[in-house]
Short mmCIF file of C-alpha atoms in Angstrom, two decimals:
data_model
loop_
_atom_site.label_atom_id
_atom_site.label_comp_id
_atom_site.label_asym_id
_atom_site.label_seq_id
_atom_site.Cartn_x
_atom_site.Cartn_y
_atom_site.Cartn_z
CA ASP O 1 10.40 -1.35 -14.65
CA GLN O 2 6.68 -2.16 -14.58
CA GLN O 3 6.21 -4.31 -11.48
CA VAL O 4 2.44 -4.59 -11.91
CA LYS O 5 1.03 -5.12 -15.39
CA GLN O 6 -2.45 -5.16 -16.82
CA ASN O 7 -1.97 -6.29 -20.39
CA SER O 8 -5.51 -5.65 -21.60
CA PRO O 9 -6.13 -1.91 -22.10
CA SER O 10 -9.84 -2.50 -22.58
CA LEU O 11 -12.59 -5.09 -22.21
CA SER O 12 -16.13 -5.03 -23.58
CA VAL O 13 -18.82 -7.27 -22.06
CA GLN O 14 -22.56 -7.74 -22.41
CA GLU O 15 -24.75 -6.98 -19.41
CA GLY O 16 -25.36 -10.07 -17.31
CA ARG O 17 -22.22 -11.84 -18.49
CA ILE O 18 -18.98 -12.35 -16.60
CA SER O 19 -16.15 -9.78 -16.76
CA ILE O 20 -12.64 -11.08 -16.11
CA LEU O 21 -9.83 -8.59 -15.60
CA ASN O 22 -6.27 -9.83 -15.33
CA CYS O 23 -3.13 -8.59 -13.62
CA ASP O 24 0.45 -9.87 -13.42
CA TYR O 25 3.22 -8.83 -11.05
CA THR O 26 6.94 -9.42 -10.87
CA ASN O 27 7.97 -8.37 -7.36
CA SER O 28 7.98 -11.34 -4.96
CA MET O 29 7.86 -8.96 -2.00
CA PHE O 30 4.27 -8.00 -2.74
CA ASP O 31 1.99 -9.63 -0.19
CA TYR O 32 -1.28 -7.74 -0.52
CA PHE O 33 -3.23 -7.03 -3.66
CA LEU O 34 -6.09 -4.65 -4.33
CA TRP O 35 -8.46 -3.68 -7.09
CA TYR O 36 -9.58 -0.07 -7.50
CA LYS O 37 -12.34 1.30 -9.69
CA LYS O 38 -12.13 4.75 -11.23
CA TYR O 39 -14.81 6.88 -12.89
CA PRO O 40 -13.86 9.94 -14.99
CA ALA O 41 -12.95 13.05 -12.98
CA GLU O 42 -12.99 11.07 -9.72
CA GLY O 43 -10.27 9.47 -7.65
CA PRO O 44 -9.91 5.67 -7.53
CA THR O 45 -12.15 3.89 -5.04
CA PHE O 46 -11.30 0.63 -3.32
CA LEU O 47 -13.19 -2.41 -4.59
CA ILE O 48 -11.76 -5.62 -3.16
CA SER O 49 -8.47 -6.99 -1.88
CA ILE O 50 -6.67 -10.24 -1.16
CA SER O 51 -3.80 -11.23 1.07
CA SER O 52 -1.04 -13.45 -0.29
CA ILE O 53 -1.99 -16.18 2.20
CA LYS O 54 -5.30 -16.65 0.39
CA ASP O 55 -6.15 -17.69 -3.14
CA LYS O 56 -9.69 -16.33 -3.32
CA ASN O 57 -11.74 -13.53 -1.83
CA GLU O 58 -15.38 -12.88 -2.61
CA ASP O 59 -17.57 -9.83 -2.00
CA GLY O 60 -20.99 -9.93 -3.61
CA ARG O 61 -20.61 -9.86 -7.38
CA PHE O 62 -16.85 -9.41 -7.15
CA THR O 63 -14.30 -12.19 -6.67
CA VAL O 64 -10.54 -11.89 -6.76
CA PHE O 65 -8.33 -14.92 -7.43
CA LEU O 66 -4.63 -15.04 -6.66
CA ASN O 67 -2.14 -17.50 -8.16
CA LYS O 68 1.12 -16.85 -6.31
CA SER O 69 3.21 -19.32 -8.27
CA ALA O 70 2.23 -17.64 -11.52
CA LYS O 71 2.32 -14.14 -9.96
CA HIS O 72 -1.11 -13.57 -11.41
CA LEU O 73 -4.41 -12.28 -10.09
CA SER O 74 -7.79 -11.77 -11.67
CA LEU O 75 -11.00 -9.96 -10.85
CA HIS O 76 -14.31 -11.60 -11.77
CA ILE O 77 -17.51 -9.59 -11.90
CA VAL O 78 -20.68 -11.68 -12.13
CA PRO O 79 -23.14 -10.59 -13.38
CA SER O 80 -21.75 -7.49 -15.06
CA GLN O 81 -23.89 -4.35 -14.98
CA PRO O 82 -23.70 -1.13 -17.04
CA GLY O 83 -22.80 0.75 -13.86
CA ASP O 84 -19.63 -1.33 -13.65
CA SER O 85 -18.26 0.52 -16.69
CA ALA O 86 -15.11 2.23 -15.43
CA VAL O 87 -11.33 1.93 -15.38
CA TYR O 88 -10.11 -0.87 -13.11
CA PHE O 89 -6.66 -0.72 -11.56
CA CYS O 90 -4.79 -3.59 -10.00
CA ALA O 91 -2.45 -2.54 -7.18
CA ALA O 92 0.04 -4.25 -4.88
CA GLN O 93 1.63 -3.59 -1.49
CA ALA O 94 4.68 -4.97 0.24
CA SER O 95 5.54 -5.37 3.92
CA ASN O 96 8.80 -5.23 5.83
CA ALA O 97 10.39 -8.22 7.54
CA GLY O 98 8.30 -7.55 10.64
CA GLY O 99 5.07 -7.75 8.64
CA THR O 100 4.31 -4.02 8.74
CA SER O 101 2.95 -2.75 5.45
CA TYR O 102 4.92 -0.03 3.73
CA GLY O 103 1.58 1.43 2.66
CA LYS O 104 2.72 2.49 -0.77
CA LEU O 105 0.60 1.14 -3.65
CA THR O 106 2.16 0.06 -6.94
CA PHE O 107 -0.46 0.25 -9.69
CA GLY O 108 -0.94 -1.39 -13.06
CA GLN O 109 -1.84 0.65 -16.13
CA GLY O 110 -5.55 0.02 -15.82
CA THR O 111 -8.21 -1.74 -17.92
CA ILE O 112 -11.21 0.13 -19.31
CA LEU O 113 -14.30 -2.02 -18.80
CA THR O 114 -17.38 -1.29 -20.86
CA VAL O 115 -20.58 -3.17 -20.06
CA HIS O 116 -23.19 -2.92 -22.80
CA PRO O 117 -26.91 -3.09 -21.97
CA GLU H 1 -17.58 11.51 6.90
CA ALA H 2 -15.95 14.06 4.60
CA GLY H 3 -13.61 12.64 1.98
CA VAL H 4 -10.19 13.78 0.84
CA ALA H 5 -10.35 17.32 -0.53
CA GLN H 6 -8.06 18.66 -3.23
CA SER H 7 -7.73 22.02 -4.93
CA PRO H 8 -7.60 23.29 -7.53
CA ARG H 9 -9.36 20.69 -9.67
CA TYR H 10 -7.79 21.96 -12.88
CA LYS H 11 -4.71 24.05 -13.63
CA ILE H 12 -3.13 25.17 -16.89
CA ILE H 13 0.33 26.74 -16.79
CA GLU H 14 3.19 27.39 -19.17
CA LYS H 15 6.44 25.49 -18.90
CA ARG H 16 8.94 26.96 -16.46
CA GLN H 17 6.13 28.40 -14.32
CA SER H 18 5.46 27.18 -10.80
CA VAL H 19 2.31 25.59 -9.41
CA ALA H 20 1.07 24.33 -6.05
CA PHE H 21 -1.59 21.80 -5.14
CA TRP H 22 -3.35 21.46 -1.82
CA CYS H 23 -4.75 18.40 -0.06
CA ASN H 24 -6.88 18.06 3.05
CA PRO H 25 -7.00 14.41 4.15
CA ILE H 26 -9.71 12.66 6.10
CA SER H 27 -9.65 13.75 9.74
CA GLY H 28 -7.51 11.51 11.91
CA HIS H 29 -5.63 9.86 9.05
CA ALA H 30 -1.95 9.62 9.85
CA THR H 31 -0.68 8.60 6.42
CA LEU H 32 -0.89 10.86 3.37
CA TYR H 33 0.20 10.03 -0.17
CA TRP H 34 0.72 12.04 -3.35
CA TYR H 35 0.46 10.07 -6.59
CA GLN H 36 1.06 11.22 -10.17
CA GLN H 37 -1.10 9.68 -12.88
CA ILE H 38 0.04 10.30 -16.45
CA LEU H 39 -2.56 9.70 -19.14
CA GLY H 40 -2.81 5.99 -19.99
CA GLN H 41 -0.82 4.90 -16.93
CA GLY H 42 -1.61 3.92 -13.38
CA PRO H 43 -0.94 6.25 -10.45
CA LYS H 44 2.69 6.40 -9.32
CA LEU H 45 3.67 7.32 -5.78
CA LEU H 46 5.59 10.58 -5.50
CA ILE H 47 5.78 10.98 -1.72
CA GLN H 48 4.37 9.39 1.42
CA PHE H 49 4.01 11.12 4.80
CA GLN H 50 3.47 9.54 8.17
CA ASN H 51 2.03 12.37 10.29
CA ASN H 52 4.37 15.24 9.32
CA GLY H 53 7.41 13.09 8.51
CA VAL H 54 8.44 11.81 5.07
CA VAL H 55 8.42 8.00 4.79
CA ASP H 56 9.13 7.57 1.09
CA ASP H 57 10.10 10.19 -1.48
CA SER H 58 12.27 7.94 -3.63
CA GLN H 59 10.31 8.71 -6.81
CA LEU H 60 9.94 12.46 -6.24
CA PRO H 61 11.97 14.56 -8.73
CA LYS H 62 13.53 16.63 -6.00
CA ASP H 63 15.14 19.12 -8.34
CA ARG H 64 11.70 20.52 -9.17
CA PHE H 65 9.12 18.93 -6.88
CA SER H 66 8.68 19.62 -3.18
CA ALA H 67 6.01 18.69 -0.66
CA GLU H 68 5.26 19.39 2.94
CA ARG H 69 2.71 18.35 5.52
CA LEU H 70 2.77 20.90 8.27
CA LYS H 71 1.23 19.88 11.61
CA GLY H 72 0.53 16.46 10.17
CA VAL H 73 -2.75 17.47 8.55
CA ASP H 74 -2.96 19.40 5.25
CA SER H 75 -0.32 18.97 2.59
CA THR H 76 0.94 20.96 -0.38
CA LEU H 77 2.80 19.70 -3.44
CA LYS H 78 4.78 22.23 -5.48
CA ILE H 79 6.40 22.06 -8.88
CA GLN H 80 8.99 24.68 -9.80
CA PRO H 81 9.76 24.99 -12.67
CA ALA H 82 7.19 22.89 -14.50
CA LYS H 83 8.05 20.84 -17.59
CA LEU H 84 5.77 19.56 -20.34
CA GLU H 85 6.11 16.00 -19.02
CA ASP H 86 4.60 17.08 -15.69
CA SER H 87 1.17 17.18 -17.34
CA ALA H 88 -0.80 14.64 -15.34
CA VAL H 89 -3.47 14.18 -12.68
CA TYR H 90 -2.07 14.60 -9.17
CA LEU H 91 -3.93 12.46 -6.68
CA CYS H 92 -3.83 12.81 -2.92
CA ALA H 93 -4.81 9.86 -0.74
CA SER H 94 -4.95 9.28 2.99
CA SER H 95 -5.25 6.27 5.26
CA LEU H 96 -5.70 5.71 8.97
CA ASP H 97 -2.19 4.29 9.08
CA ARG H 98 0.19 2.44 6.77
CA GLY H 99 -1.47 -0.67 5.38
CA TYR H 100 -5.00 0.55 5.93
CA GLU H 101 -7.40 1.35 3.08
CA GLN H 102 -6.38 4.41 1.10
CA TYR H 103 -9.03 6.97 0.24
CA PHE H 104 -8.37 9.12 -2.79
CA GLY H 105 -9.33 12.68 -3.53
CA PRO H 106 -10.72 13.70 -6.95
CA GLY H 107 -7.29 14.84 -8.16
CA THR H 108 -5.89 17.97 -9.77
CA ARG H 109 -5.49 17.84 -13.54
CA LEU H 110 -2.38 19.80 -14.54
CA THR H 111 -1.71 20.81 -18.12
CA VAL H 112 1.69 22.31 -18.92
CA THR H 113 1.86 24.10 -22.28
#
């Protein structure tokens, strides 16, 4: 049962253009969403996150949008740079009734982003 | 600040052999996670520790996998006996506490032949 899905295995974009990576989830208990970036032979590194009480979070060139009703989030990178070429993972967390995060991350399959000079 | 350390980085074993991985989290981090990442998939949580206690091991194949975190610092993950389908990257992550940012180590790539 894939609770977090990234349906695009790969994305190719020209330098300077916008990259849009998409993610869908099924578990209504998820209340915090994160994007991780992974280079070969390295562990994932945190990029940006969003709480379920927001619909947008921006950090420099990176913006994450959350549509709770559609259970969909997206990561926008503007402008894209060759150094952004990596695998991007969408991940989700849930909290208990008291609002304490379980901590555990549920990941999507990843999208390979290639930014061409 | 030193990151999460893992060793070995690579390991090749034959099926039915045993193997152990080691993780040293960031100093002061109470929560430690082991994830398994099979090629083409996202990381999947195997076990989560809070200090030296297990919080979640629901997806750990307990007939062959075991893990411990003695003294609430370093952790080891063991597989005995290994199967072909255990070929994956094993990632260790730590966070200050549950819900805080998780920092990942470089992983151990296991190949079972």
